[in-house]
Amino acid sequence: MKATDLVKSLSLSSITSEDFKVVTLYKGQNPNVFLIDNFGDGDTRSSSIEPLTILESQDFLAVYNNVPLATPDGKSVFRPDCTYELADDSIVSLYSFN
Protein backbone atom coordinates (compact mmCIF):
# COMPACT_ATOMS: atom_id res chain seq x y z
CA MET A 1 0.00 0.00 0.00
CA LYS A 2 1.27 3.48 -0.75
CA ALA A 3 1.45 6.16 1.94
CA THR A 4 -1.13 8.33 0.11
CA ASP A 5 -3.60 5.43 0.14
CA LEU A 6 -2.84 4.95 3.80
CA VAL A 7 -3.91 8.50 4.68
CA LYS A 8 -7.21 8.06 2.78
CA SER A 9 -7.79 4.71 4.47
CA LEU A 10 -7.19 6.13 7.95
CA SER A 11 -9.74 8.90 7.44
CA LEU A 12 -12.36 6.55 5.97
CA SER A 13 -11.85 4.08 8.81
CA SER A 14 -12.34 6.69 11.54
CA ILE A 15 -9.08 5.60 13.14
CA THR A 16 -7.81 8.13 15.67
CA SER A 17 -4.18 8.83 16.57
CA GLU A 18 -4.64 6.69 19.69
CA ASP A 19 -5.55 3.66 17.54
CA PHE A 20 -2.36 3.40 15.48
CA LYS A 21 1.37 3.94 15.21
CA VAL A 22 4.00 3.42 12.53
CA VAL A 23 6.77 0.92 13.23
CA THR A 24 9.77 -0.13 11.15
CA LEU A 25 11.29 -3.58 10.71
CA TYR A 26 14.96 -3.37 9.71
CA LYS A 27 16.98 -5.80 7.64
CA GLY A 28 18.54 -8.41 9.92
CA GLN A 29 16.07 -7.77 12.73
CA ASN A 30 14.26 -10.85 14.02
CA PRO A 31 10.51 -10.38 13.38
CA ASN A 32 9.59 -11.95 16.74
CA VAL A 33 11.92 -9.54 18.57
CA PHE A 34 10.47 -6.69 16.49
CA LEU A 35 6.93 -7.57 17.67
CA ILE A 36 7.93 -7.94 21.33
CA ASP A 37 10.01 -4.72 21.30
CA ASN A 38 7.14 -2.70 19.82
CA PHE A 39 4.09 -4.28 21.43
CA GLY A 40 5.16 -6.52 24.31
CA ASP A 41 4.60 -10.21 24.84
CA GLY A 42 1.97 -11.85 22.69
CA ASP A 43 1.22 -14.43 20.02
CA THR A 44 1.04 -14.12 16.25
CA ARG A 45 -2.52 -15.01 15.23
CA SER A 46 -2.28 -14.86 11.44
CA SER A 47 0.43 -14.50 8.83
CA SER A 48 3.78 -14.09 10.51
CA ILE A 49 6.17 -11.37 9.34
CA GLU A 50 9.07 -12.68 7.28
CA PRO A 51 12.65 -11.47 7.92
CA LEU A 52 13.83 -8.89 5.39
CA THR A 53 16.45 -10.14 2.96
CA ILE A 54 16.22 -7.66 0.07
CA LEU A 55 14.89 -4.38 1.50
CA GLU A 56 16.80 -2.38 4.09
CA SER A 57 13.61 -1.70 6.06
CA GLN A 58 9.84 -2.12 5.90
CA ASP A 59 7.33 0.25 7.47
CA PHE A 60 4.14 -1.07 9.03
CA LEU A 61 1.02 0.68 10.18
CA ALA A 62 0.05 -0.92 13.50
CA VAL A 63 -3.68 -0.58 14.21
CA TYR A 64 -4.89 -1.38 17.72
CA ASN A 65 -8.21 -2.64 19.03
CA ASN A 66 -8.98 -4.75 15.95
CA VAL A 67 -10.28 -1.70 14.05
CA PRO A 68 -10.66 -2.61 10.34
CA LEU A 69 -8.74 -0.51 7.82
CA ALA A 70 -10.90 0.51 4.86
CA THR A 71 -9.56 0.60 1.31
CA PRO A 72 -9.11 4.12 -0.16
CA ASP A 73 -12.38 3.77 -2.12
CA GLY A 74 -14.25 2.76 1.06
CA LYS A 75 -15.78 -0.35 -0.56
CA SER A 76 -13.92 -3.01 1.40
CA VAL A 77 -11.21 -3.48 4.04
CA PHE A 78 -7.55 -4.40 3.79
CA ARG A 79 -6.37 -7.74 5.08
CA PRO A 80 -3.52 -7.21 7.55
CA ASP A 81 -0.07 -8.66 6.85
CA CYS A 82 -0.01 -9.91 10.42
CA THR A 83 -2.24 -9.87 13.49
CA TYR A 84 -0.65 -10.07 16.91
CA GLU A 85 -2.57 -10.82 20.11
CA LEU A 86 -1.08 -9.11 23.14
CA ALA A 87 -0.94 -10.55 26.64
CA ASP A 88 -3.93 -8.36 27.64
CA ASP A 89 -6.00 -9.99 24.84
CA SER A 90 -5.99 -6.87 22.65
CA ILE A 91 -5.18 -7.27 18.95
CA VAL A 92 -2.68 -5.33 16.84
CA SER A 93 -3.05 -5.55 13.06
CA LEU A 94 0.04 -4.77 10.96
CA TYR A 95 -0.22 -3.41 7.40
CA SER A 96 2.94 -2.91 5.32
CA PHE A 97 3.29 0.24 3.25
CA ASN A 98 5.90 2.15 1.27
PDB file of C-alpha atoms in Angstrom:
ATOM      1  CA  MET A   1       0.000   0.000   0.000  1.00  0.00           C
ATOM      2  CA  LYS A   2       1.271   3.479  -0.753  1.00  0.00           C
ATOM      3  CA  ALA A   3       1.450   6.159   1.935  1.00  0.00           C
ATOM      4  CA  THR A   4      -1.128   8.335   0.113  1.00  0.00           C
ATOM      5  CA  ASP A   5      -3.603   5.431   0.141  1.00  0.00           C
ATOM      6  CA  LEU A   6      -2.836   4.947   3.803  1.00  0.00           C
ATOM      7  CA  VAL A   7      -3.910   8.504   4.676  1.00  0.00           C
ATOM      8  CA  LYS A   8      -7.208   8.064   2.784  1.00  0.00           C
ATOM      9  CA  SER A   9      -7.786   4.711   4.469  1.00  0.00           C
ATOM     10  CA  LEU A  10      -7.190   6.133   7.946  1.00  0.00           C
ATOM     11  CA  SER A  11      -9.738   8.903   7.442  1.00  0.00           C
ATOM     12  CA  LEU A  12     -12.360   6.547   5.967  1.00  0.00           C
ATOM     13  CA  SER A  13     -11.855   4.077   8.812  1.00  0.00           C
ATOM     14  CA  SER A  14     -12.340   6.693  11.542  1.00  0.00           C
ATOM     15  CA  ILE A  15      -9.080   5.604  13.145  1.00  0.00           C
ATOM     16  CA  THR A  16      -7.807   8.129  15.675  1.00  0.00           C
ATOM     17  CA  SER A  17      -4.182   8.834  16.570  1.00  0.00           C
ATOM     18  CA  GLU A  18      -4.644   6.691  19.693  1.00  0.00           C
ATOM     19  CA  ASP A  19      -5.550   3.665  17.536  1.00  0.00           C
ATOM     20  CA  PHE A  20      -2.361   3.401  15.480  1.00  0.00           C
ATOM     21  CA  LYS A  21       1.372   3.943  15.212  1.00  0.00           C
ATOM     22  CA  VAL A  22       4.001   3.424  12.527  1.00  0.00           C
ATOM     23  CA  VAL A  23       6.772   0.918  13.230  1.00  0.00           C
ATOM     24  CA  THR A  24       9.773  -0.127  11.152  1.00  0.00           C
ATOM     25  CA  LEU A  25      11.293  -3.584  10.709  1.00  0.00           C
ATOM     26  CA  TYR A  26      14.957  -3.369   9.709  1.00  0.00           C
ATOM     27  CA  LYS A  27      16.981  -5.802   7.635  1.00  0.00           C
ATOM     28  CA  GLY A  28      18.538  -8.405   9.917  1.00  0.00           C
ATOM     29  CA  GLN A  29      16.065  -7.769  12.732  1.00  0.00           C
ATOM     30  CA  ASN A  30      14.261 -10.848  14.021  1.00  0.00           C
ATOM     31  CA  PRO A  31      10.507 -10.380  13.376  1.00  0.00           C
ATOM     32  CA  ASN A  32       9.589 -11.946  16.735  1.00  0.00           C
ATOM     33  CA  VAL A  33      11.923  -9.544  18.569  1.00  0.00           C
ATOM     34  CA  PHE A  34      10.472  -6.687  16.492  1.00  0.00           C
ATOM     35  CA  LEU A  35       6.934  -7.572  17.672  1.00  0.00           C
ATOM     36  CA  ILE A  36       7.932  -7.936  21.333  1.00  0.00           C
ATOM     37  CA  ASP A  37      10.005  -4.717  21.297  1.00  0.00           C
ATOM     38  CA  ASN A  38       7.139  -2.699  19.819  1.00  0.00           C
ATOM     39  CA  PHE A  39       4.089  -4.280  21.430  1.00  0.00           C
ATOM     40  CA  GLY A  40       5.163  -6.518  24.315  1.00  0.00           C
ATOM     41  CA  ASP A  41       4.603 -10.210  24.837  1.00  0.00           C
ATOM     42  CA  GLY A  42       1.973 -11.854  22.692  1.00  0.00           C
ATOM     43  CA  ASP A  43       1.225 -14.434  20.020  1.00  0.00           C
ATOM     44  CA  THR A  44       1.039 -14.123  16.254  1.00  0.00           C
ATOM     45  CA  ARG A  45      -2.522 -15.007  15.231  1.00  0.00           C
ATOM     46  CA  SER A  46      -2.277 -14.860  11.443  1.00  0.00           C
ATOM     47  CA  SER A  47       0.431 -14.500   8.829  1.00  0.00           C
ATOM     48  CA  SER A  48       3.781 -14.090  10.515  1.00  0.00           C
ATOM     49  CA  ILE A  49       6.168 -11.368   9.337  1.00  0.00           C
ATOM     50  CA  GLU A  50       9.075 -12.679   7.280  1.00  0.00           C
ATOM     51  CA  PRO A  51      12.649 -11.469   7.922  1.00  0.00           C
ATOM     52  CA  LEU A  52      13.826  -8.886   5.388  1.00  0.00           C
ATOM     53  CA  THR A  53      16.450 -10.138   2.958  1.00  0.00           C
ATOM     54  CA  ILE A  54      16.224  -7.660   0.072  1.00  0.00           C
ATOM     55  CA  LEU A  55      14.886  -4.385   1.502  1.00  0.00           C
ATOM     56  CA  GLU A  56      16.799  -2.384   4.095  1.00  0.00           C
ATOM     57  CA  SER A  57      13.612  -1.703   6.055  1.00  0.00           C
ATOM     58  CA  GLN A  58       9.836  -2.124   5.900  1.00  0.00           C
ATOM     59  CA  ASP A  59       7.330   0.246   7.472  1.00  0.00           C
ATOM     60  CA  PHE A  60       4.142  -1.074   9.033  1.00  0.00           C
ATOM     61  CA  LEU A  61       1.022   0.685  10.185  1.00  0.00           C
ATOM     62  CA  ALA A  62       0.049  -0.923  13.498  1.00  0.00           C
ATOM     63  CA  VAL A  63      -3.675  -0.580  14.209  1.00  0.00           C
ATOM     64  CA  TYR A  64      -4.889  -1.384  17.721  1.00  0.00           C
ATOM     65  CA  ASN A  65      -8.212  -2.645  19.029  1.00  0.00           C
ATOM     66  CA  ASN A  66      -8.980  -4.753  15.950  1.00  0.00           C
ATOM     67  CA  VAL A  67     -10.284  -1.703  14.048  1.00  0.00           C
ATOM     68  CA  PRO A  68     -10.660  -2.611  10.338  1.00  0.00           C
ATOM     69  CA  LEU A  69      -8.737  -0.507   7.823  1.00  0.00           C
ATOM     70  CA  ALA A  70     -10.898   0.515   4.859  1.00  0.00           C
ATOM     71  CA  THR A  71      -9.564   0.597   1.307  1.00  0.00           C
ATOM     72  CA  PRO A  72      -9.110   4.117  -0.157  1.00  0.00           C
ATOM     73  CA  ASP A  73     -12.377   3.768  -2.119  1.00  0.00           C
ATOM     74  CA  GLY A  74     -14.245   2.755   1.060  1.00  0.00           C
ATOM     75  CA  LYS A  75     -15.779  -0.348  -0.556  1.00  0.00           C
ATOM     76  CA  SER A  76     -13.916  -3.008   1.403  1.00  0.00           C
ATOM     77  CA  VAL A  77     -11.210  -3.485   4.043  1.00  0.00           C
ATOM     78  CA  PHE A  78      -7.549  -4.398   3.790  1.00  0.00           C
ATOM     79  CA  ARG A  79      -6.370  -7.738   5.078  1.00  0.00           C
ATOM     80  CA  PRO A  80      -3.516  -7.209   7.552  1.00  0.00           C
ATOM     81  CA  ASP A  81      -0.070  -8.662   6.848  1.00  0.00           C
ATOM     82  CA  CYS A  82      -0.014  -9.910  10.425  1.00  0.00           C
ATOM     83  CA  THR A  83      -2.236  -9.874  13.490  1.00  0.00           C
ATOM     84  CA  TYR A  84      -0.651 -10.067  16.913  1.00  0.00           C
ATOM     85  CA  GLU A  85      -2.567 -10.825  20.106  1.00  0.00           C
ATOM     86  CA  LEU A  86      -1.083  -9.111  23.139  1.00  0.00           C
ATOM     87  CA  ALA A  87      -0.937 -10.549  26.644  1.00  0.00           C
ATOM     88  CA  ASP A  88      -3.929  -8.361  27.643  1.00  0.00           C
ATOM     89  CA  ASP A  89      -6.003  -9.992  24.842  1.00  0.00           C
ATOM     90  CA  SER A  90      -5.986  -6.873  22.651  1.00  0.00           C
ATOM     91  CA  ILE A  91      -5.178  -7.270  18.954  1.00  0.00           C
ATOM     92  CA  VAL A  92      -2.675  -5.328  16.837  1.00  0.00           C
ATOM     93  CA  SER A  93      -3.047  -5.554  13.057  1.00  0.00           C
ATOM     94  CA  LEU A  94       0.040  -4.772  10.957  1.00  0.00           C
ATOM     95  CA  TYR A  95      -0.221  -3.408   7.402  1.00  0.00           C
ATOM     96  CA  SER A  96       2.937  -2.913   5.317  1.00  0.00           C
ATOM     97  CA  PHE A  97       3.287   0.241   3.250  1.00  0.00           C
ATOM     98  CA  ASN A  98       5.903   2.150   1.273  1.00  0.00           C
TER      99      ASN A  98
END
